[in-house]
């Protein structure tokens, strides 16, 4: 199975962002990609007010665009993440949408972990604009390959990835907008760790660096195999796609010869007394 990750340098201009994403998605499909994954903040990349003002429902412009493009190209398309407006809610959702080759929505994942941190002297408060979700979501690519959906900061919570693996995920998507500071320190090691410990392929498209306070992103989109090998990697800057062939037979071999998932001892895993699970 050939997969691609699209790296953007998105702005607050949705039309511009979708046009760039479409150009690169078409190029990836022409290169043979059957699965294309777009980055976090695909539609709008800005500040709290931008997400609150620009969010659209699932039947709005960005998801409609993704559905039409996937149908035309005959590919599985993961619209990395979008600002989703939901009726009756003050805040938006940071939402990933998997669309099948028929243009139908196969799965919707709303980001669980909010990026409320201080990094390099800059405070980020994702929860000011977005509300956290609580549902772990699996999907399935057209050829029957189970797909686990995650977004960016989720990467730091290994419980999520282990649950996806135990539910059968063979590929996990990690659309991201990692900061430069955290990206330089942790991006590659976390992606490879999640791939190795769960014996999954990890497809992680990122946002590239651009000028401005909301643009200090790490880029370095990656595709990692279940052995932890980086199959493809983009630089920090620029809009482009990367692609790799996912060898599912090799994944089977790794899981058979080093059966760490099968060797789990569930009875031994108990939360320490007084610690909330």
GROMACS .gro file of C-alpha atoms in nm:
model
  277
    1UNK     CA    1   0.000   0.000   0.000
    2UNK     CA    2   0.145   0.335  -0.100
    3UNK     CA    3   0.081   0.624   0.138
    4UNK     CA    4   0.164   0.993   0.133
    5UNK     CA    5   0.186   1.274   0.387
    6UNK     CA    6   0.124   1.630   0.272
    7UNK     CA    7   0.314   1.913   0.441
    8UNK     CA    8   0.162   2.261   0.418
    9UNK     CA    9   0.245   2.611   0.534
   10UNK     CA   10  -0.116   2.702   0.599
   11UNK     CA   11  -0.241   3.050   0.688
   12UNK     CA   12  -0.576   3.190   0.802
   13UNK     CA   13  -0.694   3.192   0.438
   14UNK     CA   14  -0.899   2.875   0.391
   15UNK     CA   15  -0.928   2.900   0.011
   16UNK     CA   16  -0.553   2.935  -0.022
   17UNK     CA   17  -0.490   2.643   0.214
   18UNK     CA   18  -0.730   2.408   0.036
   19UNK     CA   19  -0.584   2.500  -0.302
   20UNK     CA   20  -0.233   2.410  -0.183
   21UNK     CA   21  -0.357   2.088  -0.025
   22UNK     CA   22  -0.539   1.992  -0.344
   23UNK     CA   23  -0.236   2.052  -0.564
   24UNK     CA   24  -0.019   1.830  -0.346
   25UNK     CA   25  -0.286   1.564  -0.297
   26UNK     CA   26  -0.326   1.536  -0.672
   27UNK     CA   27   0.050   1.505  -0.712
   28UNK     CA   28   0.064   1.233  -0.446
   29UNK     CA   29  -0.219   1.040  -0.611
   30UNK     CA   30  -0.044   1.069  -0.948
   31UNK     CA   31   0.263   0.920  -0.775
   32UNK     CA   32   0.054   0.617  -0.682
   33UNK     CA   33  -0.059   0.701  -0.329
   34UNK     CA   34  -0.374   0.514  -0.226
   35UNK     CA   35  -0.385   0.685   0.115
   36UNK     CA   36  -0.308   1.056   0.155
   37UNK     CA   37  -0.293   1.224   0.495
   38UNK     CA   38  -0.307   1.603   0.537
   39UNK     CA   39  -0.173   1.800   0.837
   40UNK     CA   40  -0.337   1.946   1.144
   41UNK     CA   41  -0.492   2.292   1.091
   42UNK     CA   42  -0.545   2.215   0.725
   43UNK     CA   43  -0.818   2.475   0.679
   44UNK     CA   44  -0.718   2.752   0.922
   45UNK     CA   45  -0.386   2.805   1.097
   46UNK     CA   46  -0.390   3.104   1.326
   47UNK     CA   47  -0.500   3.206   1.673
   48UNK     CA   48  -0.798   3.150   1.901
   49UNK     CA   49  -1.015   3.412   1.731
   50UNK     CA   50  -0.941   3.268   1.387
   51UNK     CA   51  -1.062   2.920   1.482
   52UNK     CA   52  -1.373   3.051   1.655
   53UNK     CA   53  -1.464   3.275   1.364
   54UNK     CA   54  -1.375   3.044   1.077
   55UNK     CA   55  -1.493   2.702   1.192
   56UNK     CA   56  -1.745   2.522   0.972
   57UNK     CA   57  -1.969   2.218   1.029
   58UNK     CA   58  -1.899   1.878   0.874
   59UNK     CA   59  -2.122   1.968   0.579
   60UNK     CA   60  -1.928   2.290   0.524
   61UNK     CA   61  -1.667   2.384   0.269
   62UNK     CA   62  -1.353   2.197   0.390
   63UNK     CA   63  -1.513   1.854   0.437
   64UNK     CA   64  -1.718   1.888   0.119
   65UNK     CA   65  -1.395   1.970  -0.061
   66UNK     CA   66  -1.224   1.661   0.087
   67UNK     CA   67  -1.513   1.435  -0.010
   68UNK     CA   68  -1.520   1.556  -0.368
   69UNK     CA   69  -1.142   1.528  -0.407
   70UNK     CA   70  -1.124   1.176  -0.259
   71UNK     CA   71  -1.405   1.060  -0.487
   72UNK     CA   72  -1.248   1.211  -0.799
   73UNK     CA   73  -0.904   1.064  -0.727
   74UNK     CA   74  -1.033   0.732  -0.590
   75UNK     CA   75  -0.819   0.751  -0.275
   76UNK     CA   76  -0.850   0.730   0.101
   77UNK     CA   77  -0.802   1.086   0.225
   78UNK     CA   78  -0.751   1.185   0.587
   79UNK     CA   79  -0.828   1.555   0.620
   80UNK     CA   80  -0.570   1.599   0.893
   81UNK     CA   81  -0.760   1.834   1.117
   82UNK     CA   82  -1.020   2.103   1.065
   83UNK     CA   83  -1.189   2.358   1.288
   84UNK     CA   84  -1.535   2.206   1.326
   85UNK     CA   85  -1.836   2.409   1.436
   86UNK     CA   86  -2.093   2.200   1.626
   87UNK     CA   87  -2.440   2.327   1.696
   88UNK     CA   88  -2.500   2.445   2.051
   89UNK     CA   89  -2.130   2.456   2.149
   90UNK     CA   90  -1.932   2.771   2.226
   91UNK     CA   91  -1.597   2.621   2.137
   92UNK     CA   92  -1.501   2.433   1.822
   93UNK     CA   93  -1.359   2.084   1.778
   94UNK     CA   94  -1.018   2.007   1.632
   95UNK     CA   95  -1.141   1.732   1.402
   96UNK     CA   96  -0.985   1.474   1.171
   97UNK     CA   97  -1.205   1.327   0.897
   98UNK     CA   98  -1.132   1.008   0.703
   99UNK     CA   99  -1.299   1.001   0.362
  100UNK     CA  100  -1.305   0.688   0.147
  101UNK     CA  101  -1.252   0.660  -0.230
  102UNK     CA  102  -1.630   0.678  -0.276
  103UNK     CA  103  -1.634   1.023  -0.117
  104UNK     CA  104  -1.821   0.903   0.190
  105UNK     CA  105  -1.708   0.991   0.543
  106UNK     CA  106  -1.570   0.676   0.705
  107UNK     CA  107  -1.471   0.816   1.044
  108UNK     CA  108  -1.461   1.139   1.242
  109UNK     CA  109  -1.209   1.183   1.524
  110UNK     CA  110  -1.215   1.486   1.751
  111UNK     CA  111  -0.888   1.560   1.929
  112UNK     CA  112  -0.878   1.435   2.286
  113UNK     CA  113  -0.572   1.610   2.431
  114UNK     CA  114  -0.559   1.990   2.425
  115UNK     CA  115  -0.224   2.163   2.378
  116UNK     CA  116  -0.226   2.379   2.693
  117UNK     CA  117   0.145   2.424   2.762
  118UNK     CA  118   0.430   2.673   2.784
  119UNK     CA  119   0.712   2.611   2.537
  120UNK     CA  120   1.014   2.831   2.477
  121UNK     CA  121   0.856   3.113   2.673
  122UNK     CA  122   0.536   3.100   2.466
  123UNK     CA  123   0.205   2.993   2.621
  124UNK     CA  124  -0.031   2.789   2.408
  125UNK     CA  125  -0.396   2.746   2.513
  126UNK     CA  126  -0.572   2.528   2.261
  127UNK     CA  127  -0.863   2.485   2.501
  128UNK     CA  128  -0.946   2.856   2.463
  129UNK     CA  129  -1.084   2.777   2.118
  130UNK     CA  130  -1.130   2.399   2.113
  131UNK     CA  131  -1.304   2.159   2.346
  132UNK     CA  132  -1.149   1.818   2.420
  133UNK     CA  133  -1.326   1.504   2.306
  134UNK     CA  134  -1.331   1.167   2.478
  135UNK     CA  135  -1.373   0.904   2.207
  136UNK     CA  136  -1.098   0.688   2.057
  137UNK     CA  137  -1.170   0.632   1.688
  138UNK     CA  138  -1.073   0.354   1.448
  139UNK     CA  139  -1.140   0.349   1.076
  140UNK     CA  140  -1.055   0.128   0.782
  141UNK     CA  141  -0.893   0.204   0.448
  142UNK     CA  142  -1.061   0.088   0.129
  143UNK     CA  143  -0.839  -0.220   0.096
  144UNK     CA  144  -0.938  -0.328   0.448
  145UNK     CA  145  -0.638  -0.200   0.644
  146UNK     CA  146  -0.739  -0.082   0.996
  147UNK     CA  147  -0.654   0.281   1.058
  148UNK     CA  148  -0.619   0.462   1.392
  149UNK     CA  149  -0.684   0.837   1.400
  150UNK     CA  150  -0.496   1.079   1.628
  151UNK     CA  151  -0.387   1.446   1.617
  152UNK     CA  152  -0.058   1.615   1.714
  153UNK     CA  153  -0.036   1.651   2.098
  154UNK     CA  154  -0.204   1.310   2.129
  155UNK     CA  155   0.141   1.174   2.041
  156UNK     CA  156   0.255   1.225   2.401
  157UNK     CA  157  -0.009   0.990   2.542
  158UNK     CA  158   0.099   0.631   2.469
  159UNK     CA  159  -0.217   0.481   2.620
  160UNK     CA  160  -0.412   0.606   2.319
  161UNK     CA  161  -0.182   0.436   2.070
  162UNK     CA  162  -0.173   0.109   2.260
  163UNK     CA  163  -0.553   0.096   2.264
  164UNK     CA  164  -0.562   0.163   1.889
  165UNK     CA  165  -0.309  -0.117   1.831
  166UNK     CA  166  -0.505  -0.359   2.047
  167UNK     CA  167  -0.818  -0.270   1.850
  168UNK     CA  168  -0.635  -0.377   1.537
  169UNK     CA  169  -0.474  -0.064   1.393
  170UNK     CA  170  -0.199  -0.133   1.141
  171UNK     CA  171  -0.157   0.233   1.044
  172UNK     CA  172  -0.187   0.533   1.274
  173UNK     CA  173  -0.220   0.888   1.141
  174UNK     CA  174  -0.069   1.182   1.333
  175UNK     CA  175  -0.150   1.507   1.150
  176UNK     CA  176   0.037   1.777   1.339
  177UNK     CA  177   0.138   2.137   1.383
  178UNK     CA  178   0.431   2.071   1.618
  179UNK     CA  179   0.622   2.371   1.749
  180UNK     CA  180   0.982   2.410   1.642
  181UNK     CA  181   1.110   2.382   2.001
  182UNK     CA  182   0.925   2.062   2.084
  183UNK     CA  183   0.976   1.926   1.734
  184UNK     CA  184   1.353   1.954   1.749
  185UNK     CA  185   1.354   1.780   2.086
  186UNK     CA  186   1.082   1.518   2.062
  187UNK     CA  187   0.906   1.478   1.725
  188UNK     CA  188   1.113   1.201   1.567
  189UNK     CA  189   1.176   1.006   1.887
  190UNK     CA  190   0.806   1.003   1.979
  191UNK     CA  191   0.694   0.901   1.630
  192UNK     CA  192   0.944   0.618   1.619
  193UNK     CA  193   0.858   0.508   1.972
  194UNK     CA  194   0.485   0.491   1.895
  195UNK     CA  195   0.562   0.293   1.579
  196UNK     CA  196   0.799   0.049   1.752
  197UNK     CA  197   0.602  -0.020   2.068
  198UNK     CA  198   0.276  -0.076   1.880
  199UNK     CA  199   0.428  -0.228   1.564
  200UNK     CA  200   0.232   0.006   1.339
  201UNK     CA  201   0.304   0.233   1.047
  202UNK     CA  202   0.287   0.598   1.151
  203UNK     CA  203   0.198   0.865   0.895
  204UNK     CA  204   0.269   1.210   1.038
  205UNK     CA  205   0.222   1.513   0.811
  206UNK     CA  206   0.315   1.846   0.967
  207UNK     CA  207   0.293   2.218   0.910
  208UNK     CA  208   0.611   2.378   0.779
  209UNK     CA  209   0.772   2.688   0.925
  210UNK     CA  210   0.658   3.031   0.814
  211UNK     CA  211   0.702   3.382   0.952
  212UNK     CA  212   0.475   3.506   1.229
  213UNK     CA  213   0.388   3.400   1.584
  214UNK     CA  214   0.158   3.117   1.471
  215UNK     CA  215   0.403   2.985   1.215
  216UNK     CA  216   0.700   2.867   1.418
  217UNK     CA  217   0.632   2.506   1.330
  218UNK     CA  218   0.871   2.217   1.284
  219UNK     CA  219   0.764   2.059   0.954
  220UNK     CA  220   0.966   1.739   0.914
  221UNK     CA  221   0.666   1.533   0.804
  222UNK     CA  222   0.747   1.163   0.839
  223UNK     CA  223   0.637   0.813   0.753
  224UNK     CA  224   0.772   0.551   0.995
  225UNK     CA  225   0.749   0.172   0.971
  226UNK     CA  226   0.678  -0.079   1.252
  227UNK     CA  227   1.052  -0.137   1.305
  228UNK     CA  228   1.101   0.235   1.368
  229UNK     CA  229   1.266   0.303   1.034
  230UNK     CA  230   1.191   0.645   0.886
  231UNK     CA  231   1.074   0.563   0.535
  232UNK     CA  232   1.029   0.923   0.422
  233UNK     CA  233   1.092   1.266   0.572
  234UNK     CA  234   1.036   1.625   0.464
  235UNK     CA  235   1.252   1.923   0.566
  236UNK     CA  236   1.132   2.187   0.811
  237UNK     CA  237   1.028   2.435   0.544
  238UNK     CA  238   0.817   2.422   0.233
  239UNK     CA  239   0.495   2.270   0.102
  240UNK     CA  240   0.542   1.924  -0.045
  241UNK     CA  241   0.438   1.565  -0.015
  242UNK     CA  242   0.641   1.262   0.088
  243UNK     CA  243   0.545   0.904   0.005
  244UNK     CA  244   0.642   0.548   0.089
  245UNK     CA  245   0.529   0.194   0.020
  246UNK     CA  246   0.391   0.031   0.335
  247UNK     CA  247   0.504  -0.333   0.337
  248UNK     CA  248   0.222  -0.505   0.524
  249UNK     CA  249   0.389  -0.846   0.488
  250UNK     CA  250   0.697  -0.712   0.666
  251UNK     CA  251   0.469  -0.581   0.941
  252UNK     CA  252   0.323  -0.931   0.980
  253UNK     CA  253   0.674  -1.073   1.001
  254UNK     CA  254   0.779  -0.823   1.268
  255UNK     CA  255   0.470  -0.900   1.476
  256UNK     CA  256   0.528  -1.274   1.439
  257UNK     CA  257   0.901  -1.278   1.525
  258UNK     CA  258   0.888  -1.010   1.795
  259UNK     CA  259   0.536  -1.058   1.935
  260UNK     CA  260   0.541  -0.781   2.195
  261UNK     CA  261   0.170  -0.713   2.155
  262UNK     CA  262   0.088  -1.080   2.199
  263UNK     CA  263   0.326  -1.107   2.496
  264UNK     CA  264   0.146  -0.850   2.705
  265UNK     CA  265   0.053  -0.968   3.057
  266UNK     CA  266  -0.270  -0.786   3.127
  267UNK     CA  267  -0.314  -0.931   3.474
  268UNK     CA  268   0.007  -0.757   3.585
  269UNK     CA  269  -0.098  -0.410   3.477
  270UNK     CA  270  -0.264  -0.234   3.768
  271UNK     CA  271  -0.271   0.135   3.846
  272UNK     CA  272  -0.085   0.218   4.171
  273UNK     CA  273  -0.306   0.263   4.474
  274UNK     CA  274  -0.431   0.619   4.502
  275UNK     CA  275  -0.346   0.702   4.140
  276UNK     CA  276  -0.637   0.776   3.908
  277UNK     CA  277  -0.632   0.571   3.590
   0.00000   0.00000   0.00000
